[in-house]
PDB file of C-alpha atoms and ligand atoms in Angstrom:
ATOM      1  CA  MET A   1       0.052   0.020  -0.039  1.00 61.00           C
ATOM      2  CA  ILE A   2       1.315   3.452  -0.959  1.00 69.00           C
ATOM      3  CA  THR A   3       1.163   5.936   2.092  1.00 76.00           C
ATOM      4  CA  PRO A   4       0.140   9.315   0.925  1.00 87.00           C
ATOM      5  CA  LEU A   5       2.669  12.141   1.387  1.00 95.00           C
ATOM      6  CA  PRO A   6       2.076  14.498   4.302  1.00 97.00           C
ATOM      7  CA  HIS A   7      -0.160  17.536   4.129  1.00 98.00           C
ATOM      8  CA  TRP A   8       1.357  20.006   6.463  1.00 98.00           C
ATOM      9  CA  TYR A   9      -0.257  22.818   8.269  1.00 98.00           C
ATOM     10  CA  LEU A  10       2.328  25.592   8.830  1.00 98.00           C
ATOM     11  CA  LEU A  11       2.332  28.202  11.529  1.00 98.00           C
ATOM     12  CA  GLY A  12       4.693  30.978  10.508  1.00 97.00           C
ATOM     13  CA  ALA A  13       5.563  31.677   6.875  1.00 97.00           C
ATOM     14  CA  GLY A  14       8.571  33.829   7.759  1.00 95.00           C
ATOM     15  CA  ASN A  15      12.146  33.054   6.383  1.00 95.00           C
ATOM     16  CA  MET A  16      12.560  29.553   7.908  1.00 96.00           C
ATOM     17  CA  GLY A  17       8.847  28.526   7.382  1.00 98.00           C
ATOM     18  CA  THR A  18       9.059  29.541   3.772  1.00 98.00           C
ATOM     19  CA  LEU A  19      12.390  27.717   3.351  1.00 98.00           C
ATOM     20  CA  ALA A  20      10.797  24.469   4.839  1.00 98.00           C
ATOM     21  CA  ALA A  21       7.677  24.991   2.640  1.00 98.00           C
ATOM     22  CA  TRP A  22       9.899  25.076  -0.461  1.00 98.00           C
ATOM     23  CA  TYR A  23      11.818  21.980   0.331  1.00 98.00           C
ATOM     24  CA  LEU A  24       8.649  20.072   1.441  1.00 98.00           C
ATOM     25  CA  THR A  25       6.662  20.988  -1.779  1.00 98.00           C
ATOM     26  CA  ARG A  26       9.741  19.948  -3.827  1.00 97.00           C
ATOM     27  CA  ALA A  27       9.477  16.599  -2.258  1.00 98.00           C
ATOM     28  CA  GLY A  28       5.759  16.357  -3.247  1.00 98.00           C
ATOM     29  CA  HIS A  29       4.320  17.150   0.314  1.00 98.00           C
ATOM     30  CA  THR A  30       1.519  19.759   0.401  1.00 98.00           C
ATOM     31  CA  VAL A  31       1.681  22.724   2.693  1.00 98.00           C
ATOM     32  CA  THR A  32      -1.170  25.100   3.804  1.00 98.00           C
ATOM     33  CA  VAL A  33      -0.395  28.151   6.000  1.00 97.00           C
ATOM     34  CA  ILE A  34      -2.624  28.909   8.931  1.00 97.00           C
ATOM     35  CA  LYS A  35      -3.119  32.701   9.023  1.00 95.00           C
ATOM     36  CA  ALA A  36      -5.804  34.961  10.136  1.00 91.00           C
ATOM     37  CA  GLY A  37      -7.357  37.529   7.745  1.00 86.00           C
ATOM     38  CA  SER A  38      -5.344  36.505   4.790  1.00 72.00           C
ATOM     39  CA  PRO A  39      -5.986  35.994   1.117  1.00 86.00           C
ATOM     40  CA  ALA A  40      -6.549  32.486  -0.288  1.00 93.00           C
ATOM     41  CA  SER A  41      -2.852  32.024  -0.792  1.00 95.00           C
ATOM     42  CA  LEU A  42       0.605  33.592  -0.165  1.00 96.00           C
ATOM     43  CA  GLU A  43       2.803  34.341  -3.097  1.00 96.00           C
ATOM     44  CA  LYS A  44       6.408  34.054  -2.160  1.00 97.00           C
ATOM     45  CA  THR A  45       9.526  34.892  -4.279  1.00 97.00           C
ATOM     46  CA  LEU A  46      12.503  32.804  -3.246  1.00 97.00           C
ATOM     47  CA  LEU A  47      16.013  33.705  -4.435  1.00 97.00           C
ATOM     48  CA  LEU A  48      17.966  30.460  -4.486  1.00 96.00           C
ATOM     49  CA  PRO A  49      21.698  30.281  -3.708  1.00 93.00           C
ATOM     50  CA  GLU A  50      22.531  29.785  -7.399  1.00 92.00           C
ATOM     51  CA  GLY A  51      20.885  33.075  -8.334  1.00 94.00           C
ATOM     52  CA  LYS A  52      17.661  31.663  -9.732  1.00 96.00           C
ATOM     53  CA  SER A  53      14.308  32.908  -8.503  1.00 97.00           C
ATOM     54  CA  VAL A  54      11.310  30.775  -7.879  1.00 96.00           C
ATOM     55  CA  THR A  55       7.682  31.606  -7.089  1.00 97.00           C
ATOM     56  CA  LEU A  56       6.051  29.554  -4.407  1.00 97.00           C
ATOM     57  CA  THR A  57       2.356  29.726  -3.978  1.00 97.00           C
ATOM     58  CA  ILE A  58       1.211  28.601  -0.488  1.00 98.00           C
ATOM     59  CA  PRO A  59      -2.635  28.156   0.234  1.00 97.00           C
ATOM     60  CA  VAL A  60      -3.792  29.857   3.342  1.00 97.00           C
ATOM     61  CA  VAL A  61      -6.565  28.730   5.738  1.00 96.00           C
ATOM     62  CA  ALA A  62      -7.966  30.946   8.494  1.00 95.00           C
ATOM     63  CA  PRO A  63      -7.773  29.596  11.990  1.00 92.00           C
ATOM     64  CA  GLU A  64     -11.602  29.343  12.255  1.00 91.00           C
ATOM     65  CA  ALA A  65     -11.670  27.203   8.983  1.00 93.00           C
ATOM     66  CA  ILE A  66      -9.042  24.648   9.899  1.00 94.00           C
ATOM     67  CA  PRO A  67     -10.367  20.976   9.685  1.00 93.00           C
ATOM     68  CA  ALA A  68     -11.316  19.205  12.847  1.00 95.00           C
ATOM     69  CA  SER A  69      -8.204  16.926  12.741  1.00 96.00           C
ATOM     70  CA  ILE A  70      -4.543  17.894  12.008  1.00 97.00           C
ATOM     71  CA  ASP A  71      -2.117  15.085  11.151  1.00 96.00           C
ATOM     72  CA  TYR A  72       1.031  17.186  10.357  1.00 97.00           C
ATOM     73  CA  LEU A  73       1.837  20.460  11.861  1.00 98.00           C
ATOM     74  CA  LEU A  74       5.106  22.487  11.423  1.00 98.00           C
ATOM     75  CA  VAL A  75       5.534  25.283  13.863  1.00 98.00           C
ATOM     76  CA  ALA A  76       7.909  27.863  12.520  1.00 98.00           C
ATOM     77  CA  VAL A  77       6.207  30.885  14.051  1.00 98.00           C
ATOM     78  CA  LYS A  78       8.590  33.322  16.014  1.00 97.00           C
ATOM     79  CA  THR A  79       8.574  32.141  19.563  1.00 98.00           C
ATOM     80  CA  PRO A  80       6.679  35.055  21.265  1.00 97.00           C
ATOM     81  CA  TYR A  81       3.650  34.278  19.012  1.00 97.00           C
ATOM     82  CA  SER A  82       3.570  30.372  19.779  1.00 98.00           C
ATOM     83  CA  ARG A  83       0.739  30.637  22.421  1.00 97.00           C
ATOM     84  CA  ALA A  84      -1.689  32.691  20.323  1.00 96.00           C
ATOM     85  CA  ALA A  85      -0.841  30.592  17.086  1.00 97.00           C
ATOM     86  CA  LEU A  86      -1.481  27.271  18.862  1.00 96.00           C
ATOM     87  CA  ALA A  87      -4.564  28.146  20.737  1.00 94.00           C
ATOM     88  CA  PRO A  88      -6.891  27.287  17.866  1.00 93.00           C
ATOM     89  CA  LEU A  89      -5.171  23.982  17.216  1.00 94.00           C
ATOM     90  CA  ASN A  90      -5.189  22.172  20.552  1.00 87.00           C
ATOM     91  CA  THR A  91      -8.436  20.355  20.001  1.00 91.00           C
ATOM     92  CA  ARG A  92      -7.529  19.580  16.476  1.00 95.00           C
ATOM     93  CA  LEU A  93      -4.253  17.647  17.212  1.00 96.00           C
ATOM     94  CA  HIS A  94      -4.500  13.942  18.289  1.00 94.00           C
ATOM     95  CA  ASP A  95      -2.110  11.443  19.807  1.00 91.00           C
ATOM     96  CA  ALA A  96      -0.801  10.287  16.350  1.00 92.00           C
ATOM     97  CA  SER A  97      -0.314  13.826  15.037  1.00 96.00           C
ATOM     98  CA  GLN A  98       3.150  14.721  13.866  1.00 96.00           C
ATOM     99  CA  VAL A  99       4.478  18.081  15.056  1.00 97.00           C
ATOM    100  CA  ILE A 100       7.779  19.559  14.115  1.00 98.00           C
ATOM    101  CA  ARG A 101       9.069  22.693  15.954  1.00 98.00           C
ATOM    102  CA  LEU A 102      11.399  24.750  13.736  1.00 98.00           C
ATOM    103  CA  GLN A 103      12.037  27.665  16.029  1.00 98.00           C
ATOM    104  CA  ASN A 104      14.983  29.300  17.814  1.00 97.00           C
ATOM    105  CA  GLY A 105      15.587  28.834  21.440  1.00 98.00           C
ATOM    106  CA  LEU A 106      13.974  26.356  23.783  1.00 98.00           C
ATOM    107  CA  GLY A 107      10.896  25.793  25.610  1.00 96.00           C
ATOM    108  CA  ALA A 108       8.549  28.001  23.483  1.00 97.00           C
ATOM    109  CA  LEU A 109       5.935  25.236  23.138  1.00 97.00           C
ATOM    110  CA  ASP A 110       6.062  23.937  26.701  1.00 95.00           C
ATOM    111  CA  GLY A 111       2.580  23.424  28.022  1.00 94.00           C
ATOM    112  CA  LEU A 112       0.876  24.474  24.769  1.00 96.00           C
ATOM    113  CA  LEU A 113       0.410  21.087  23.108  1.00 95.00           C
ATOM    114  CA  PRO A 114      -1.624  18.016  24.253  1.00 92.00           C
ATOM    115  CA  ASP A 115       0.343  15.973  26.704  1.00 88.00           C
ATOM    116  CA  ASN A 116       0.586  12.705  24.667  1.00 88.00           C
ATOM    117  CA  LEU A 117       1.852  14.354  21.456  1.00 92.00           C
ATOM    118  CA  THR A 118       5.454  13.676  20.295  1.00 87.00           C
ATOM    119  CA  VAL A 119       7.138  16.825  19.085  1.00 94.00           C
ATOM    120  CA  LEU A 120      10.092  16.482  16.668  1.00 97.00           C
ATOM    121  CA  GLU A 121      12.591  19.209  17.060  1.00 97.00           C
ATOM    122  CA  ALA A 122      14.294  20.690  14.019  1.00 98.00           C
ATOM    123  CA  VAL A 123      17.433  22.783  14.150  1.00 98.00           C
ATOM    124  CA  SER A 124      18.816  24.551  11.159  1.00 97.00           C
ATOM    125  CA  THR A 125      21.974  26.395  10.427  1.00 94.00           C
ATOM    126  CA  SER A 126      20.733  27.564   7.042  1.00 94.00           C
ATOM    127  CA  ALA A 127      20.452  31.205   6.431  1.00 90.00           C
ATOM    128  CA  VAL A 128      17.539  33.057   4.842  1.00 92.00           C
ATOM    129  CA  LYS A 129      17.030  36.754   4.694  1.00 91.00           C
ATOM    130  CA  GLY A 130      14.297  39.171   3.553  1.00 91.00           C
ATOM    131  CA  GLN A 131      10.792  39.744   4.423  1.00 88.00           C
ATOM    132  CA  HIS A 132       7.460  38.506   3.076  1.00 92.00           C
ATOM    133  CA  PRO A 133       7.052  38.132   0.162  1.00 95.00           C
ATOM    134  CA  HIS A 134      10.787  38.122  -0.859  1.00 96.00           C
ATOM    135  CA  HIS A 135      13.091  35.638   0.830  1.00 96.00           C
ATOM    136  CA  GLN A 136      16.727  35.006  -0.153  1.00 96.00           C
ATOM    137  CA  ILE A 137      18.306  31.681   0.738  1.00 95.00           C
ATOM    138  CA  VAL A 138      21.856  32.852   1.762  1.00 92.00           C
ATOM    139  CA  ALA A 139      23.248  29.550   2.787  1.00 91.00           C
ATOM    140  CA  GLU A 140      21.996  25.956   2.734  1.00 95.00           C
ATOM    141  CA  ASN A 141      23.717  24.391   5.697  1.00 94.00           C
ATOM    142  CA  HIS A 142      22.676  21.666   7.935  1.00 97.00           C
ATOM    143  CA  THR A 143      19.212  20.744   9.386  1.00 98.00           C
ATOM    144  CA  TRP A 144      18.884  18.172  12.066  1.00 98.00           C
ATOM    145  CA  ILE A 145      15.570  16.638  13.119  1.00 98.00           C
ATOM    146  CA  GLY A 146      15.008  14.343  16.070  1.00 97.00           C
ATOM    147  CA  GLY A 147      13.258  13.793  19.274  1.00 93.00           C
ATOM    148  CA  LYS A 148      11.968  10.878  21.431  1.00 90.00           C
ATOM    149  CA  ALA A 149      10.678   8.972  18.314  1.00 91.00           C
ATOM    150  CA  ASN A 150      11.845   6.999  15.395  1.00 94.00           C
ATOM    151  CA  PRO A 151      12.706   8.728  12.218  1.00 96.00           C
ATOM    152  CA  PRO A 152       9.413   9.347  10.341  1.00 96.00           C
ATOM    153  CA  ALA A 153       8.594   7.262   7.250  1.00 95.00           C
ATOM    154  CA  TRP A 154       8.649  10.267   4.915  1.00 97.00           C
ATOM    155  CA  LEU A 155      12.116  11.463   6.007  1.00 97.00           C
ATOM    156  CA  ALA A 156      14.325   9.354   3.637  1.00 97.00           C
ATOM    157  CA  ALA A 157      12.509  10.627   0.456  1.00 97.00           C
ATOM    158  CA  LEU A 158      12.595  14.213   1.886  1.00 98.00           C
ATOM    159  CA  GLN A 159      16.327  14.183   2.277  1.00 98.00           C
ATOM    160  CA  ALA A 160      16.645  14.155  -1.551  1.00 98.00           C
ATOM    161  CA  HIS A 161      14.988  17.504  -1.727  1.00 98.00           C
ATOM    162  CA  TRP A 162      16.093  19.215   1.487  1.00 98.00           C
ATOM    163  CA  PRO A 163      19.865  19.781   1.364  1.00 97.00           C
ATOM    164  CA  ASN A 164      21.797  18.442   4.330  1.00 97.00           C
ATOM    165  CA  LEU A 165      18.764  17.206   6.215  1.00 98.00           C
ATOM    166  CA  GLN A 166      19.688  14.500   8.834  1.00 98.00           C
ATOM    167  CA  TRP A 167      18.066  12.583  11.595  1.00 98.00           C
ATOM    168  CA  ALA A 168      19.642  13.186  15.054  1.00 97.00           C
ATOM    169  CA  ASP A 169      19.160  10.560  17.702  1.00 95.00           C
ATOM    170  CA  ASP A 170      20.641  13.110  20.023  1.00 95.00           C
ATOM    171  CA  ILE A 171      18.912  16.479  18.933  1.00 97.00           C
ATOM    172  CA  HIS A 172      20.050  18.184  22.022  1.00 94.00           C
ATOM    173  CA  THR A 173      23.705  18.600  20.964  1.00 96.00           C
ATOM    174  CA  PRO A 174      22.823  20.639  17.767  1.00 97.00           C
ATOM    175  CA  GLN A 175      19.956  22.243  19.568  1.00 97.00           C
ATOM    176  CA  TRP A 176      22.317  23.469  22.420  1.00 98.00           C
ATOM    177  CA  GLN A 177      25.043  24.525  19.971  1.00 98.00           C
ATOM    178  CA  LYS A 178      22.582  26.657  18.107  1.00 98.00           C
ATOM    179  CA  LEU A 179      21.207  28.006  21.378  1.00 98.00           C
ATOM    180  CA  MET A 180      24.663  29.155  22.419  1.00 98.00           C
ATOM    181  CA  ALA A 181      25.238  30.964  19.093  1.00 98.00           C
ATOM    182  CA  ASN A 182      21.844  32.604  19.458  1.00 98.00           C
ATOM    183  CA  ALA A 183      22.383  33.517  23.073  1.00 98.00           C
ATOM    184  CA  VAL A 184      25.636  35.293  22.315  1.00 98.00           C
ATOM    185  CA  ILE A 185      25.251  36.827  18.811  1.00 98.00           C
ATOM    186  CA  ASN A 186      21.523  37.684  18.744  1.00 98.00           C
ATOM    187  CA  PRO A 187      21.175  39.889  21.856  1.00 98.00           C
ATOM    188  CA  LEU A 188      24.503  41.711  21.550  1.00 98.00           C
ATOM    189  CA  THR A 189      23.981  42.546  17.801  1.00 98.00           C
ATOM    190  CA  ALA A 190      20.410  43.698  18.712  1.00 98.00           C
ATOM    191  CA  ILE A 191      21.531  45.883  21.584  1.00 98.00           C
ATOM    192  CA  TYR A 192      24.465  47.416  19.780  1.00 98.00           C
ATOM    193  CA  ASP A 193      22.704  47.444  16.444  1.00 98.00           C
ATOM    194  CA  VAL A 194      25.734  45.974  14.533  1.00 98.00           C
ATOM    195  CA  PRO A 195      26.295  43.120  12.188  1.00 98.00           C
ATOM    196  CA  ASN A 196      27.360  39.659  13.458  1.00 97.00           C
ATOM    197  CA  GLY A 197      30.999  40.159  12.900  1.00 98.00           C
ATOM    198  CA  GLN A 198      31.295  42.888  15.402  1.00 98.00           C
ATOM    199  CA  ILE A 199      31.075  40.183  18.170  1.00 98.00           C
ATOM    200  CA  VAL A 200      34.533  39.107  16.979  1.00 98.00           C
ATOM    201  CA  ASP A 201      36.055  42.464  16.030  1.00 97.00           C
ATOM    202  CA  ASP A 202      34.857  44.862  18.832  1.00 98.00           C
ATOM    203  CA  PRO A 203      36.706  44.274  22.128  1.00 98.00           C
ATOM    204  CA  GLU A 204      33.839  45.321  24.286  1.00 98.00           C
ATOM    205  CA  LEU A 205      31.385  43.065  22.482  1.00 98.00           C
ATOM    206  CA  ARG A 206      33.948  40.201  22.438  1.00 98.00           C
ATOM    207  CA  LYS A 207      34.291  40.501  26.265  1.00 98.00           C
ATOM    208  CA  ARG A 208      30.625  40.380  26.814  1.00 98.00           C
ATOM    209  CA  ALA A 209      30.300  37.456  24.403  1.00 98.00           C
ATOM    210  CA  GLU A 210      32.759  35.597  26.534  1.00 98.00           C
ATOM    211  CA  GLU A 211      30.859  36.294  29.725  1.00 98.00           C
ATOM    212  CA  ILE A 212      27.497  35.318  28.249  1.00 98.00           C
ATOM    213  CA  CYS A 213      28.956  32.222  26.816  1.00 98.00           C
ATOM    214  CA  THR A 214      30.769  31.055  30.023  1.00 98.00           C
ATOM    215  CA  GLU A 215      27.541  31.642  32.080  1.00 98.00           C
ATOM    216  CA  ALA A 216      25.396  29.732  29.658  1.00 98.00           C
ATOM    217  CA  ASP A 217      27.886  26.753  29.150  1.00 98.00           C
ATOM    218  CA  HIS A 218      27.901  26.460  33.002  1.00 98.00           C
ATOM    219  CA  VAL A 219      24.140  26.131  33.083  1.00 98.00           C
ATOM    220  CA  LEU A 220      24.216  23.594  30.266  1.00 98.00           C
ATOM    221  CA  GLN A 221      26.920  21.620  32.008  1.00 98.00           C
ATOM    222  CA  ALA A 222      24.875  21.583  35.238  1.00 98.00           C
ATOM    223  CA  LEU A 223      21.946  20.181  33.161  1.00 98.00           C
ATOM    224  CA  ASP A 224      24.147  17.634  31.412  1.00 98.00           C
ATOM    225  CA  PRO A 225      27.656  16.913  32.859  1.00 98.00           C
ATOM    226  CA  ALA A 226      28.680  15.511  29.454  1.00 97.00           C
ATOM    227  CA  TRP A 227      28.241  19.023  27.830  1.00 97.00           C
ATOM    228  CA  PRO A 228      31.844  20.029  26.911  1.00 96.00           C
ATOM    229  CA  ALA A 229      31.220  23.779  28.044  1.00 92.00           C
ATOM    230  CA  ALA A 230      33.658  25.091  25.571  1.00 95.00           C
ATOM    231  CA  SER A 231      31.203  26.943  23.147  1.00 98.00           C
ATOM    232  CA  LEU A 232      33.028  30.169  22.565  1.00 98.00           C
ATOM    233  CA  GLU A 233      35.155  29.072  19.597  1.00 97.00           C
ATOM    234  CA  ASN A 234      32.061  27.600  17.847  1.00 97.00           C
ATOM    235  CA  VAL A 235      30.044  30.795  18.593  1.00 98.00           C
ATOM    236  CA  LEU A 236      32.881  33.130  17.195  1.00 98.00           C
ATOM    237  CA  ALA A 237      33.168  30.847  14.236  1.00 97.00           C
ATOM    238  CA  VAL A 238      29.481  31.454  13.553  1.00 96.00           C
ATOM    239  CA  ALA A 239      29.978  35.193  14.005  1.00 97.00           C
ATOM    240  CA  ARG A 240      32.836  35.164  11.551  1.00 97.00           C
ATOM    241  CA  ALA A 241      31.043  32.980   9.007  1.00 94.00           C
ATOM    242  CA  THR A 242      28.042  35.421   9.029  1.00 94.00           C
ATOM    243  CA  ALA A 243      30.113  38.567   9.742  1.00 95.00           C
ATOM    244  CA  GLY A 244      28.120  40.740   7.348  1.00 94.00           C
ATOM    245  CA  ASN A 245      24.680  39.444   8.360  1.00 93.00           C
ATOM    246  CA  THR A 246      22.013  41.058  10.468  1.00 94.00           C
ATOM    247  CA  SER A 247      20.870  38.573  13.145  1.00 95.00           C
ATOM    248  CA  SER A 248      17.214  37.811  13.436  1.00 94.00           C
ATOM    249  CA  MET A 249      16.947  39.620  16.771  1.00 97.00           C
ATOM    250  CA  ARG A 250      18.682  42.680  15.416  1.00 97.00           C
ATOM    251  CA  ALA A 251      16.171  42.599  12.442  1.00 95.00           C
ATOM    252  CA  ASP A 252      13.153  42.157  14.855  1.00 95.00           C
ATOM    253  CA  ARG A 253      14.387  45.101  16.965  1.00 96.00           C
ATOM    254  CA  GLN A 254      14.968  47.309  13.855  1.00 96.00           C
ATOM    255  CA  ARG A 255      11.402  46.927  12.846  1.00 93.00           C
ATOM    256  CA  GLY A 256      10.032  47.324  16.463  1.00 95.00           C
ATOM    257  CA  ALA A 257       8.841  43.638  16.605  1.00 95.00           C
ATOM    258  CA  ILE A 258       8.964  41.717  19.882  1.00 96.00           C
ATOM    259  CA  THR A 259      12.117  39.573  20.025  1.00 98.00           C
ATOM    260  CA  GLU A 260      12.827  35.936  20.824  1.00 98.00           C
ATOM    261  CA  ILE A 261      14.917  36.776  23.959  1.00 98.00           C
ATOM    262  CA  ASP A 262      12.582  34.812  26.476  1.00 98.00           C
ATOM    263  CA  ALA A 263      13.156  31.470  24.532  1.00 98.00           C
ATOM    264  CA  ILE A 264      16.929  32.172  24.242  1.00 98.00           C
ATOM    265  CA  ASN A 265      18.716  33.940  27.115  1.00 98.00           C
ATOM    266  CA  GLY A 266      15.290  33.774  29.023  1.00 98.00           C
ATOM    267  CA  TRP A 267      15.380  29.976  28.953  1.00 98.00           C
ATOM    268  CA  ILE A 268      19.070  30.034  30.196  1.00 98.00           C
ATOM    269  CA  VAL A 269      18.109  32.408  33.065  1.00 98.00           C
ATOM    270  CA  LYS A 270      15.121  30.283  33.968  1.00 98.00           C
ATOM    271  CA  GLN A 271      17.320  27.152  34.078  1.00 98.00           C
ATOM    272  CA  ALA A 272      19.956  28.943  36.115  1.00 98.00           C
ATOM    273  CA  ASN A 273      17.379  30.141  38.741  1.00 98.00           C
ATOM    274  CA  ARG A 274      16.104  26.599  39.021  1.00 98.00           C
ATOM    275  CA  LEU A 275      19.603  25.396  39.619  1.00 98.00           C
ATOM    276  CA  GLY A 276      20.618  28.236  41.867  1.00 98.00           C
ATOM    277  CA  LEU A 277      23.274  29.547  39.435  1.00 98.00           C
ATOM    278  CA  GLU A 278      24.211  33.205  38.750  1.00 98.00           C
ATOM    279  CA  VAL A 279      24.032  34.441  35.300  1.00 98.00           C
ATOM    280  CA  PRO A 280      24.189  38.240  35.408  1.00 98.00           C
ATOM    281  CA  GLU A 281      25.209  38.835  31.848  1.00 98.00           C
ATOM    282  CA  ASN A 282      22.338  36.866  30.411  1.00 98.00           C
ATOM    283  CA  GLN A 283      20.001  38.529  32.799  1.00 98.00           C
ATOM    284  CA  ALA A 284      21.436  41.947  31.708  1.00 98.00           C
ATOM    285  CA  VAL A 285      21.035  41.430  28.049  1.00 98.00           C
ATOM    286  CA  MET A 286      17.512  40.012  28.747  1.00 98.00           C
ATOM    287  CA  ASP A 287      16.513  43.091  30.709  1.00 97.00           C
ATOM    288  CA  ALA A 288      17.984  45.434  28.091  1.00 97.00           C
ATOM    289  CA  LEU A 289      15.838  43.745  25.277  1.00 96.00           C
ATOM    290  CA  LYS A 290      12.688  43.759  27.457  1.00 92.00           C
ATOM    291  CA  ARG A 291      12.798  47.379  28.216  1.00 84.00           C
TER     292      ARG A 291
HETATM  293  O1  LIG B   1      19.159  34.053  14.613  1.00 73.83           O
HETATM  294  C1  LIG B   1      20.179  34.283  13.799  1.00 73.83           C
HETATM  295  O2  LIG B   1      20.128  35.324  13.117  1.00 73.83           O
HETATM  296  C2  LIG B   1      21.137  33.223  13.460  1.00 73.83           C
HETATM  297  O3  LIG B   1      20.622  31.962  13.849  1.00 73.83           O
HETATM  298  C3  LIG B   1      22.595  33.533  13.993  1.00 73.83           C
HETATM  299  C4  LIG B   1      22.899  32.649  15.146  1.00 73.83           C
HETATM  300  C5  LIG B   1      22.828  35.011  14.401  1.00 73.83           C
HETATM  301  C6  LIG B   1      23.642  33.112  13.017  1.00 73.83           C
HETATM  302  O4  LIG B   1      23.406  33.907  11.794  1.00 73.83           O
END
């Protein structure tokens, strides 16, 4: 028997959500965006790394018109909007629904989904810039997907269309590595309104980067003694590799949007408080961005 390919409901058609929709549709999956007050479809222009431009049409459904049961959900909405985005979906998800979280930070969906549901976590180091309806794929790096489940049946075929997509039995290593890059680069570039490379080049930012990193590594090591707690080199390498880029948090701040600080440094501060650890630099950037 041939199993039909998934029909995904997508929350969040920003840069990463659009990238995922592009790869999924290339693999023959179908994608519908859940969005209030929108037209029947979103027309996206994607500039591919090789310079070619493609148009992607993603059908839209309003939250009140979503079907009674959802089998496949991709959550790519910015973390502060998770609660509002998921509210209409809770009764439509069932024990066998497959949910993928493709978001920065950690903990943004805690308590927002039915208890028995297995959430797969996706972590991507690919870079996309722009704003609806124009998105430019800057770099197709790695995407890991994993969680407390077996690899889904559709994954192997999707890998032919989603560059560098791989299953991770241990998703928390790539997740924490990305968290560290986000915890250092995002708040500092947003507060100082500078491109990522300044983390390496400006002595004041570099010093603050080291402090944030040391504190956060310490928290992660308290959570998992196997964590190497030596993230600075990796974080600086990400800042160097993306030196001219504007981080997502700087971009959010520049357009006056709420940032993802709660799911990034906020998550670290929350863990530190629980463990009785001091994280003054993480607390300071969080306070600065909440003001
Ligand atoms: O959030 C971002 O902008 C990126 O993930 C990061 C870590 C700054 C690397 O470009």
